[in-house]
mmCIF file of C-alpha atoms and ligand atoms in Angstrom:
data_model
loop_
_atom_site.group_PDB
_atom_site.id
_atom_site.type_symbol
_atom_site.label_atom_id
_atom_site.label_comp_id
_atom_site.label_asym_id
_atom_site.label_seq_id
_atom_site.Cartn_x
_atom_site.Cartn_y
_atom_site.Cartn_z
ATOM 1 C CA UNK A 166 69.289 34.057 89.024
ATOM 2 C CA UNK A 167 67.722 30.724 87.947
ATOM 3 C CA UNK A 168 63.751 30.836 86.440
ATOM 4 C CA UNK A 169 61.177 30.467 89.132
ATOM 5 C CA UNK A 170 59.172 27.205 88.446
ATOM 6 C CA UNK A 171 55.780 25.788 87.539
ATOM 7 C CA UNK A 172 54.716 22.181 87.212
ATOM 8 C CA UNK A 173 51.106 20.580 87.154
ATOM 9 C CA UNK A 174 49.489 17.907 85.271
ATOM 10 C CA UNK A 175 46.473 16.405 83.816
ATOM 11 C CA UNK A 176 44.999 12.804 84.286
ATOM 12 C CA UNK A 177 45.120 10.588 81.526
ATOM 13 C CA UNK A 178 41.426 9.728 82.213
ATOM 14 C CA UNK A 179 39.812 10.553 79.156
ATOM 15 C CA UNK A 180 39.257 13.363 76.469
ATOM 16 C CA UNK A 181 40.463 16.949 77.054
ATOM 17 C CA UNK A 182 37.819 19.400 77.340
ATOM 18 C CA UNK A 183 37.779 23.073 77.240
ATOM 19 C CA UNK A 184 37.491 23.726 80.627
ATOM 20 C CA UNK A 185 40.793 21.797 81.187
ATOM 21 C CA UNK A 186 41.921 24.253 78.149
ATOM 22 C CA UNK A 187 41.070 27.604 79.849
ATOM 23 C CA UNK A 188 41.103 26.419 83.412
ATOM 24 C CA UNK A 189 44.973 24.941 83.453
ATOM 25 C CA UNK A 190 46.319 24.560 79.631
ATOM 26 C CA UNK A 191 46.503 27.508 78.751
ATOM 27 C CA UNK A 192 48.335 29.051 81.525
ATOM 28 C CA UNK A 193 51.012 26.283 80.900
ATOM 29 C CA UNK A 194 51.580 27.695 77.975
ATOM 30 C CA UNK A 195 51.459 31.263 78.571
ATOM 31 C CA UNK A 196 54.076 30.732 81.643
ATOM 32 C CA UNK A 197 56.031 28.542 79.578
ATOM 33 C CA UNK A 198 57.681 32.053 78.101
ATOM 34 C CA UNK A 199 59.115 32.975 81.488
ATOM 35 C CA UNK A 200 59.185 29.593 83.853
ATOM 36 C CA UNK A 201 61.063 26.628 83.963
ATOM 37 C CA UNK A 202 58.168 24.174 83.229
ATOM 38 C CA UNK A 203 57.366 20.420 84.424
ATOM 39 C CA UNK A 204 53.922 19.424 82.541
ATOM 40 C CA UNK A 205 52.973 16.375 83.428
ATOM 41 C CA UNK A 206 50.433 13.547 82.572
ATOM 42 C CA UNK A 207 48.688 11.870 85.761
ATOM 43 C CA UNK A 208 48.443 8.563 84.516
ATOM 44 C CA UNK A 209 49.063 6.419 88.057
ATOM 45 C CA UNK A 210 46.441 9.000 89.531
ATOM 46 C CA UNK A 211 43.920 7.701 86.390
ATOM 47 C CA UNK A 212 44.278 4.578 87.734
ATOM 48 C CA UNK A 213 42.111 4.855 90.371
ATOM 49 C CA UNK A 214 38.943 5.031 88.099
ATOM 50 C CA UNK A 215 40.222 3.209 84.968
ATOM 51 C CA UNK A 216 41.549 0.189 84.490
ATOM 52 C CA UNK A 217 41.886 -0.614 81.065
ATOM 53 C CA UNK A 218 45.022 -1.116 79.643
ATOM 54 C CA UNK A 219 44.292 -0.595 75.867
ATOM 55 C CA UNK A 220 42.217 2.996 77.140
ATOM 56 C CA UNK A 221 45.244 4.374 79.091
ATOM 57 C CA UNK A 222 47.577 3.606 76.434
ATOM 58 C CA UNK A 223 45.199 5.570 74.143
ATOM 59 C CA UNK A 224 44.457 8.571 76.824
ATOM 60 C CA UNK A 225 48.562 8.755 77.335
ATOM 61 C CA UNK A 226 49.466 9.302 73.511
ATOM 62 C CA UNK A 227 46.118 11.405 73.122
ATOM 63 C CA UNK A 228 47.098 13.933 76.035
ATOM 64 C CA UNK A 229 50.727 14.283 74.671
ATOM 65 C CA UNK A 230 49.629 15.097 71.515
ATOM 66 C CA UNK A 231 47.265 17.832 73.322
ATOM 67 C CA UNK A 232 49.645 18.938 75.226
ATOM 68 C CA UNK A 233 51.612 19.730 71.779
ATOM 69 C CA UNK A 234 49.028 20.909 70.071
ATOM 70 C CA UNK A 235 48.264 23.508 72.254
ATOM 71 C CA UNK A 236 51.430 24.945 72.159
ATOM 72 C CA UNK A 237 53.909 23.198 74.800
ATOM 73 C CA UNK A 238 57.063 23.466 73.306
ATOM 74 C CA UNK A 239 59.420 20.349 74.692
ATOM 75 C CA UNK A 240 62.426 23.205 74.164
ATOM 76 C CA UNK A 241 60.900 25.464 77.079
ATOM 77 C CA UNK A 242 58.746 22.438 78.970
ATOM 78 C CA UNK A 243 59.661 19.279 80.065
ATOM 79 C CA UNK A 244 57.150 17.214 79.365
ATOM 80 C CA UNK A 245 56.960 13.479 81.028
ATOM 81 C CA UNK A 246 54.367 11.083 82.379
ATOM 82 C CA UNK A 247 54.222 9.985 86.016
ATOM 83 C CA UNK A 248 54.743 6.316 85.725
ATOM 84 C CA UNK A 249 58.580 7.046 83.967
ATOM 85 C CA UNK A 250 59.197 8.582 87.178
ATOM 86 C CA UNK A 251 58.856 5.851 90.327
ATOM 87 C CA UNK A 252 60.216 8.606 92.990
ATOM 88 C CA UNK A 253 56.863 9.939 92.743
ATOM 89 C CA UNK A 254 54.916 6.456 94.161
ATOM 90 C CA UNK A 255 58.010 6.231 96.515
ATOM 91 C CA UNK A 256 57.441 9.925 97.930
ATOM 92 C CA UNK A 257 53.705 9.502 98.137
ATOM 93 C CA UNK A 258 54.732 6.338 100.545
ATOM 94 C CA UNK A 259 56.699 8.394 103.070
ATOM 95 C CA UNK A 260 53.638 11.334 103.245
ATOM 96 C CA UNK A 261 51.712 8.330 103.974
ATOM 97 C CA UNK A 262 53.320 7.771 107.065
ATOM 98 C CA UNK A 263 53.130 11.356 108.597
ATOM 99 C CA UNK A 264 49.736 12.093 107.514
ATOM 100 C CA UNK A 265 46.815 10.455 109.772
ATOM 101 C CA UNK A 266 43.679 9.204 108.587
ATOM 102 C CA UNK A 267 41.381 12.079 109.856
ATOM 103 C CA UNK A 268 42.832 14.596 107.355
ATOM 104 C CA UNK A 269 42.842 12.612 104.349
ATOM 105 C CA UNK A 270 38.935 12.331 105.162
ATOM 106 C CA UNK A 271 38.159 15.983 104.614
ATOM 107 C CA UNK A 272 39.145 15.744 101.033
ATOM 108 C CA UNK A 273 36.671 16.744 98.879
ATOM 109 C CA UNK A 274 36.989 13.630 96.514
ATOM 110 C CA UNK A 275 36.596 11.560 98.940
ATOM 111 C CA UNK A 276 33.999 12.934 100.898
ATOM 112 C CA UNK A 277 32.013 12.946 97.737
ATOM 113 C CA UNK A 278 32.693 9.309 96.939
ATOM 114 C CA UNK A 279 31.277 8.140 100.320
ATOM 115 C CA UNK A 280 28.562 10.752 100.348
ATOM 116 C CA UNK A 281 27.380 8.854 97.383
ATOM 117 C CA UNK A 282 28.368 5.712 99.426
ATOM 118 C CA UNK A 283 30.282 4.557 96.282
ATOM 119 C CA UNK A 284 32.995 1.581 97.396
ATOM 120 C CA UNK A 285 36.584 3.656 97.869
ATOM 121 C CA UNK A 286 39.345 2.228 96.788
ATOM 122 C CA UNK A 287 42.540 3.111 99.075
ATOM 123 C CA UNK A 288 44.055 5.119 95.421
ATOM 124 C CA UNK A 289 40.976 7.547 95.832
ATOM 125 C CA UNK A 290 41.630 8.021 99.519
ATOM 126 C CA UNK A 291 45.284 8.393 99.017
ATOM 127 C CA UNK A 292 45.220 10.704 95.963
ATOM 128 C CA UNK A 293 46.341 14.106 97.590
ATOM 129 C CA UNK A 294 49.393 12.319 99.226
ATOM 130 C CA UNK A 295 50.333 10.825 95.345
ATOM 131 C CA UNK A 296 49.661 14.364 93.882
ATOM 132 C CA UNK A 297 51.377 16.406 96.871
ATOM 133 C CA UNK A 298 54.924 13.800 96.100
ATOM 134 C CA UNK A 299 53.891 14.506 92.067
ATOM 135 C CA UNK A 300 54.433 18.619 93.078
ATOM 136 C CA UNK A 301 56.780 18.820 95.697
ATOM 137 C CA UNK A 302 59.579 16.830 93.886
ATOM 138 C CA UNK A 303 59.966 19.195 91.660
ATOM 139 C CA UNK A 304 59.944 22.471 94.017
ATOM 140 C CA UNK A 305 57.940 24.455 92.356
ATOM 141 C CA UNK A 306 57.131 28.171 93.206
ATOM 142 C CA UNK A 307 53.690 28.057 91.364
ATOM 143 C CA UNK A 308 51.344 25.492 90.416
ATOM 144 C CA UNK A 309 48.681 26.548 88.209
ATOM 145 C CA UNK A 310 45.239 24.629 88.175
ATOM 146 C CA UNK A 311 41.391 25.244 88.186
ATOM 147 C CA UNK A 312 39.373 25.779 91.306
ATOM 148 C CA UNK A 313 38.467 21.923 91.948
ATOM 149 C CA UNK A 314 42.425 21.210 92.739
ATOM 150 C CA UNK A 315 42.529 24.108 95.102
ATOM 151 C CA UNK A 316 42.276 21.594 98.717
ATOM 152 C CA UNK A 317 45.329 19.378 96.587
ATOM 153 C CA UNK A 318 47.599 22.291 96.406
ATOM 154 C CA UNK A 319 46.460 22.892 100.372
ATOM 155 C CA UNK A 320 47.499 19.262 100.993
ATOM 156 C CA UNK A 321 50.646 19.509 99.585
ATOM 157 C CA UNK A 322 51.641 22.858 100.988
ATOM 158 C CA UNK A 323 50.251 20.991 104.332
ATOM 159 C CA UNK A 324 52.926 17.940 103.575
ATOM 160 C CA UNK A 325 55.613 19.987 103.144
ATOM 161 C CA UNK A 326 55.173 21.898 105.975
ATOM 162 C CA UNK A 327 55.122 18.769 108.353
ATOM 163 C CA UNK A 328 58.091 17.065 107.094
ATOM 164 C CA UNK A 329 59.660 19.746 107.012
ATOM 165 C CA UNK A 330 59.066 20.213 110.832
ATOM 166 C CA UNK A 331 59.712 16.831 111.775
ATOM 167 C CA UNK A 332 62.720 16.122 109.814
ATOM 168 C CA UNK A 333 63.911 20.161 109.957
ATOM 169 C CA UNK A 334 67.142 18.953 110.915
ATOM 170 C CA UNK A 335 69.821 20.864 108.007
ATOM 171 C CA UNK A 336 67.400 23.210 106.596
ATOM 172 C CA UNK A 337 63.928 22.577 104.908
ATOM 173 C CA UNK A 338 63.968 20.236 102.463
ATOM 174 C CA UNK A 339 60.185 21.027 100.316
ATOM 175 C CA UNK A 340 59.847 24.381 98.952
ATOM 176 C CA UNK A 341 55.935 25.782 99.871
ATOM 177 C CA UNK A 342 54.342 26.211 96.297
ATOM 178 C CA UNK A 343 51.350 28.531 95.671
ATOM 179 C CA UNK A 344 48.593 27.979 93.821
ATOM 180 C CA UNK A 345 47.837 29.672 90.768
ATOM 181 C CA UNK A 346 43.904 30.140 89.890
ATOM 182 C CA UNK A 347 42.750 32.474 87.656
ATOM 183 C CA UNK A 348 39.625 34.019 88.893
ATOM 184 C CA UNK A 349 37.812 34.144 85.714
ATOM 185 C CA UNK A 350 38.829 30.254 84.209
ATOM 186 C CA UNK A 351 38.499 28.358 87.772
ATOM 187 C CA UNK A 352 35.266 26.842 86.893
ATOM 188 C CA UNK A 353 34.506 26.730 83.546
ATOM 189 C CA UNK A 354 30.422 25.501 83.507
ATOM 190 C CA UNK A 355 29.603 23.240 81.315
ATOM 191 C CA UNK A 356 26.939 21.898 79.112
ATOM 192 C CA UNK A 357 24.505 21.898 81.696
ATOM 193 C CA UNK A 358 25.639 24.588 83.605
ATOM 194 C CA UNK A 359 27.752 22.310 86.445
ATOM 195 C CA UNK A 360 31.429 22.635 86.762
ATOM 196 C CA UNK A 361 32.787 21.342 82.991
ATOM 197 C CA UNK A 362 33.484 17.346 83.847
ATOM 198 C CA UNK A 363 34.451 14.375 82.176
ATOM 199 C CA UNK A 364 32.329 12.397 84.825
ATOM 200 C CA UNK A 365 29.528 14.659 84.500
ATOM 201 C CA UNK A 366 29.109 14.393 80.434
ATOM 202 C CA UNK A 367 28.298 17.820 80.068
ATOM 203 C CA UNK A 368 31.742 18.779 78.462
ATOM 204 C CA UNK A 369 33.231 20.459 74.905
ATOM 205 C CA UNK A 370 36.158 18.439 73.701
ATOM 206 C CA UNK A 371 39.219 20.910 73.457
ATOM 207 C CA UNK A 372 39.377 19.209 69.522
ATOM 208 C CA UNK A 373 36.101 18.668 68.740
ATOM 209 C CA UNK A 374 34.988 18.228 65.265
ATOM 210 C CA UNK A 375 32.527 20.573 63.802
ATOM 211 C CA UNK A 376 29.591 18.346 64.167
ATOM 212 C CA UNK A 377 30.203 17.520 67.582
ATOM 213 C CA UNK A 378 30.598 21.203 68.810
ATOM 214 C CA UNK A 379 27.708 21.673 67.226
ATOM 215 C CA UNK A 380 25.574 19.057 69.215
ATOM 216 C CA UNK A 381 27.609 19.936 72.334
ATOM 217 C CA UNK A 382 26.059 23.787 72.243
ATOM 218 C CA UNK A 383 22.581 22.590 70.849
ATOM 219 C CA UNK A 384 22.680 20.609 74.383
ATOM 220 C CA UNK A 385 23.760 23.487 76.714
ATOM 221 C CA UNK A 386 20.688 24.244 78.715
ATOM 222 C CA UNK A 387 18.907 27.272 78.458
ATOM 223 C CA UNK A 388 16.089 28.708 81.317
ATOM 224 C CA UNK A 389 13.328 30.153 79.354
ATOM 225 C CA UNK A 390 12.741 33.071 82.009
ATOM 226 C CA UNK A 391 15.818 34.282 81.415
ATOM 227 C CA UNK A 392 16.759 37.397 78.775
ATOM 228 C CA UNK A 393 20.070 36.095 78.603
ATOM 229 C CA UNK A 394 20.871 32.493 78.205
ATOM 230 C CA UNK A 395 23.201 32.222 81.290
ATOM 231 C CA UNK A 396 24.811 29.309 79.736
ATOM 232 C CA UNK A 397 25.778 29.821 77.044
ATOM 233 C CA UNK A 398 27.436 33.304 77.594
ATOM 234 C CA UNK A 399 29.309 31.559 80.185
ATOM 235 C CA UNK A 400 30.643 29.565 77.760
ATOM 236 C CA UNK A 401 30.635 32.072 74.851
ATOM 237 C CA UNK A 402 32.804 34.619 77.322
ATOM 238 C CA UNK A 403 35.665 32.252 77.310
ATOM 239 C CA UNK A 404 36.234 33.223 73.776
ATOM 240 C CA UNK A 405 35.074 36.615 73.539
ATOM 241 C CA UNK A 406 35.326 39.845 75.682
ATOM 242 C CA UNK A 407 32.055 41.021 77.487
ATOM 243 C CA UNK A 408 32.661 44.177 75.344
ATOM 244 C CA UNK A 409 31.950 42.133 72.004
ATOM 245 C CA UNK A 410 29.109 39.858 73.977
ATOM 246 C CA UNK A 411 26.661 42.260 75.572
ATOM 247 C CA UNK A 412 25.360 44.234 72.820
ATOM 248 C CA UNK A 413 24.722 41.345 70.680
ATOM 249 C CA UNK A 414 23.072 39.518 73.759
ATOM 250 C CA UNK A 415 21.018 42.507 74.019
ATOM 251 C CA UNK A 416 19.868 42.935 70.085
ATOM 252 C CA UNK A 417 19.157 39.072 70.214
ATOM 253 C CA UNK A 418 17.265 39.097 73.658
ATOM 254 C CA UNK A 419 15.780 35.565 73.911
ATOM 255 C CA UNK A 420 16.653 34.387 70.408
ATOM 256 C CA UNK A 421 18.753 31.592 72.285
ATOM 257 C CA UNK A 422 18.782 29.635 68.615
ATOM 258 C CA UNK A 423 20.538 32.209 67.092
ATOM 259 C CA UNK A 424 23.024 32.444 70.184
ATOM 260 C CA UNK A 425 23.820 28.953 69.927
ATOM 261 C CA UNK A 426 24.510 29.190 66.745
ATOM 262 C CA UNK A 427 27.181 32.140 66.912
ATOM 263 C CA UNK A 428 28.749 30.387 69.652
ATOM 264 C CA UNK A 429 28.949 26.966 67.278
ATOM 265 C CA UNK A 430 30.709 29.696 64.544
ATOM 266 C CA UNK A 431 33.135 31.325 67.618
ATOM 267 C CA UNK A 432 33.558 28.025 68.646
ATOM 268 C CA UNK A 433 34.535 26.122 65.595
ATOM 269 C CA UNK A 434 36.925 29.241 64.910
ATOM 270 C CA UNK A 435 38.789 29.032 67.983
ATOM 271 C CA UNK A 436 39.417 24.916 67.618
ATOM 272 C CA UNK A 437 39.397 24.649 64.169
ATOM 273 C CA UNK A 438 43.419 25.667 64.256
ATOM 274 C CA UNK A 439 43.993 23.754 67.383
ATOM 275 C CA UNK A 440 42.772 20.644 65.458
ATOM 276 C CA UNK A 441 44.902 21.061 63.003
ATOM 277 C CA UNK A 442 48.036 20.980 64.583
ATOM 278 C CA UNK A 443 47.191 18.497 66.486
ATOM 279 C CA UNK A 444 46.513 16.449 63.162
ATOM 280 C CA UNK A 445 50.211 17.639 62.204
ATOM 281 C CA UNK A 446 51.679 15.878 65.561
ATOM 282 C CA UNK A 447 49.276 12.911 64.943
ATOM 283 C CA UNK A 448 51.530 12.073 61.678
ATOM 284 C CA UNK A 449 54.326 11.056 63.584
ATOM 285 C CA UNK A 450 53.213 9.127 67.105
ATOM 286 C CA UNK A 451 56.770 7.973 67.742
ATOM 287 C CA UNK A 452 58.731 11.750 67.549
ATOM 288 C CA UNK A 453 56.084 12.685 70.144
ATOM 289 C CA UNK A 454 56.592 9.681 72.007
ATOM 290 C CA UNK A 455 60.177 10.184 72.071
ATOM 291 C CA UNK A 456 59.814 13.635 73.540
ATOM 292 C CA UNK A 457 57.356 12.042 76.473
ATOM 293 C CA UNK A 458 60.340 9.526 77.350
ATOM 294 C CA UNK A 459 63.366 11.924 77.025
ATOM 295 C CA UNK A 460 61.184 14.588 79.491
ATOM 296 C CA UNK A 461 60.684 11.366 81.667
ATOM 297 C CA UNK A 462 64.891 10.890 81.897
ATOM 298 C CA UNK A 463 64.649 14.878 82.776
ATOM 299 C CA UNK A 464 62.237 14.605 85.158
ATOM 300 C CA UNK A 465 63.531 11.550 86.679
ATOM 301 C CA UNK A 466 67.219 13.537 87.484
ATOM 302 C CA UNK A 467 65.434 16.406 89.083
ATOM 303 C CA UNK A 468 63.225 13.995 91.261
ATOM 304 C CA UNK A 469 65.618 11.418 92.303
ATOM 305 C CA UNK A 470 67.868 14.346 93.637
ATOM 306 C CA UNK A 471 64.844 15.456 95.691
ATOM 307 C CA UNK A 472 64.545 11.722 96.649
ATOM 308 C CA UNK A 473 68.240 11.489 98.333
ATOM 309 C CA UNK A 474 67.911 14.159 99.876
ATOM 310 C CA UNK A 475 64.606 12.873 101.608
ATOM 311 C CA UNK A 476 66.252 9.570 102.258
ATOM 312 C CA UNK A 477 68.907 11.082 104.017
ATOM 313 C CA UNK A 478 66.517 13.227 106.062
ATOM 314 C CA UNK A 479 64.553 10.010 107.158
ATOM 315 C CA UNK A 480 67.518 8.444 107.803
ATOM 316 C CA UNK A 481 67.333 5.218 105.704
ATOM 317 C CA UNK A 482 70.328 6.714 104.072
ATOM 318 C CA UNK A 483 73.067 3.909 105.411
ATOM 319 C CA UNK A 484 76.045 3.460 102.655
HETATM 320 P P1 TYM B 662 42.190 16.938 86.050
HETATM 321 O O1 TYM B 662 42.870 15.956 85.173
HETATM 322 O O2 TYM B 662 40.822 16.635 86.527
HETATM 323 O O3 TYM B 662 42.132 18.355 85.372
HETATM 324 C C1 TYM B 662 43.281 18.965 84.807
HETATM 325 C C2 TYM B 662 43.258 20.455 85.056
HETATM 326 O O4 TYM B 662 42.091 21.043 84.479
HETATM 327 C C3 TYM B 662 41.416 21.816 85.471
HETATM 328 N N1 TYM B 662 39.979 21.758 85.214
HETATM 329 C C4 TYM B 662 39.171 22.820 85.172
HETATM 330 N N2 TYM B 662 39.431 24.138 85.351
HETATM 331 C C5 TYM B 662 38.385 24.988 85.250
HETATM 332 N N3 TYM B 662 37.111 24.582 84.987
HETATM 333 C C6 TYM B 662 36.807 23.272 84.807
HETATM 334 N N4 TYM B 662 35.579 22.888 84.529
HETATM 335 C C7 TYM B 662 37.868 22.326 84.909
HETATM 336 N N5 TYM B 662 37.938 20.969 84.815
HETATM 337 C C8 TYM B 662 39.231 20.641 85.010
HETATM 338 C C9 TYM B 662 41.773 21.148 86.796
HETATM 339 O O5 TYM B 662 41.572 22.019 87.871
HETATM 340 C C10 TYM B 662 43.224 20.796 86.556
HETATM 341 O O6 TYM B 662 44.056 21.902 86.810
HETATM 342 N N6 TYM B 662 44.421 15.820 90.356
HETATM 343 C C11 TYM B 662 44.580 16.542 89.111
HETATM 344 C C12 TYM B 662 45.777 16.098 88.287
HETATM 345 C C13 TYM B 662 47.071 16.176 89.017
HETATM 346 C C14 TYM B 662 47.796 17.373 89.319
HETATM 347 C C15 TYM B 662 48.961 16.928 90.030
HETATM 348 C C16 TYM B 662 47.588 18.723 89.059
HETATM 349 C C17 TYM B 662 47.756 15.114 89.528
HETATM 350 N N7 TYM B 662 48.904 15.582 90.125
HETATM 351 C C18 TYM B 662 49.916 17.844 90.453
HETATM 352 C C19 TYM B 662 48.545 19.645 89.506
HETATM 353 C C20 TYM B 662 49.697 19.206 90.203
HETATM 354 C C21 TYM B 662 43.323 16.322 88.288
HETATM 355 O O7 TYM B 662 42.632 15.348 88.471
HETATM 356 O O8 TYM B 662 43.131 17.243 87.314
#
């Protein structure tokens, strides 16, 4: 029997933080053992809120070499970058023209944007149909993400279920994939005790140096009435049980200096490995490149496959 699959993927927007670590990353890796894997990097979707070419060239190589530092091995996970593979813009195109205006406006993302009456652009209000073409090319069973990415997995399990109704002639054609969100991981807080966000600035870089984790924790706000600083045991919990936590919590009731600084230690001990590996791939840019572009050729055979088929569904399919 063939392995069940997983595929998500991670915008090339910026830094990688440790709530993308605990949130998404890490399952990747852990399901890596027993799935066939697709891990991408959403660099069309980044698009939409950066446009500078010299950045995204710099947030492409620096998420590959996170992705391989944290323990994606290209021999179990095929690991490729949106833009190599142009059946994912051409997908996104047909959902465009069975989904209607009124659902794309209950998206979260942008319902947000215009709540803050920011100026859209039509890649923010298209996103879920991009990212619904980005998962259901690949069929996967299981797509694991954090809690914000919940309503995209909805929207594509939505898309697939429509086409498939209106072109169910021979069979379905998109497999319905389930989220995967681990309960504990599917908001990781951050510095300030919001959901852990590049836009908000209140995040822990996944390979921080020492002097930044350091500032990063010293931040992390702290509510005087409370015995516990709520923060930062959120935080601290991600890298050690409540078992360990609570009776040193307890002995250090309202020392929150102290606290901070055992989480800097923890903290520093869990990424102080993780940065070195990733110094290791850093060495050679162009071997890591090279396993970006050959997972893009991979990709690219499983996804144009998906893409005949849908042509021939649609009926553009002529010679
Ligand atoms: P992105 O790039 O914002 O985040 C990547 C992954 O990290 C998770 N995550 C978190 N999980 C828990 N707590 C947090 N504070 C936290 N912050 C981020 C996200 O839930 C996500 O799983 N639209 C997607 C990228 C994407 C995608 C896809 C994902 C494009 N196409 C197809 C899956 C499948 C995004 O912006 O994630």
């Amino acid at each position: 029997m063939s392995k069940k699959v997983i595929l998500s993927g991670i915008q090339s927007s910026g830094r990688a933080h440790i709530g993308n670590y605990f949130g998404a990353m890490k399952q990747f890796v852990d399901l890596s053992e027993t799935y066939d894997c697709y891990i991408f990097i959403a660099d069309y979707h980044a698009l939409h809120s950066l446009q500078n070419p010299k950045e995204m060239k710099e947030n492409i190589t620096n998420l590959l070499l996170d992705y391989l530092a944290v323990g994606l091995d290209p021999k179990k996970v095929t690991l490729f970058k949106q833009s190599d593979v142009s059946e994912h813009t051409e997908l996104c195109w047909i959902f465009d023209t069975i989904t209607t205006m009124p659902y794309l406006m209950r998206a979260h993302a942008f319902k947000d944007a215009e709540a803050k009456n920011k100026e859209i652009v039509v890649g923010t209000f298209n996103y879920p149909m991009l990212q619904a073409a980005d998962i259901l090319l690949y069929s996967p069973d299981v797509v694991p993400v954090g809690q914000d990415q919940r309503q995209h997995v909805e929207i594509s399990r939505d898309t697939a279920e429509k086409f498939n109704r209106i072109y169910g002639q021979g069979g379905q054609t998109f497999k319905i994939p389930e989220p995967l969100i681990m309960d504990a991981v599917a908001v990781v807080p951050g510095t300030d005790g919001r959901k852990m966000s590049k836009s908000y600035g209140n995040t822990i870089p996944l390979f921080a140096e020492y002097e930044e984790i350091k500032k990063a924790v010293m931040s992390i706000v702290t509510d005087s009435s409370e015995g516990v600083p709520k923060n930062v045991y959120a935080i601290h919990s991600l890298i050690r049980s409540a078992v360990e936590l609570d009776p040193i919590y307890k002995s250090k009731t309202g020392k929150y200096k102290e606290l901070k600084e055992l989480l800097i230690e923890d903290l520093e001990k869990f990424i102080a490995p993780l940065r070195e590996k990733r110094k290791a791939f850093e060495k050679d840019i162009p071997k890591a490149l090279a396993i970006l572009k050959a997972g893009g050729e991979k990709a690219k055979k499983v996804a144009s496959a998906k893409m005949a088929e849908v042509r021939e569904k649609i009926g553009v399919q002529v010679y």
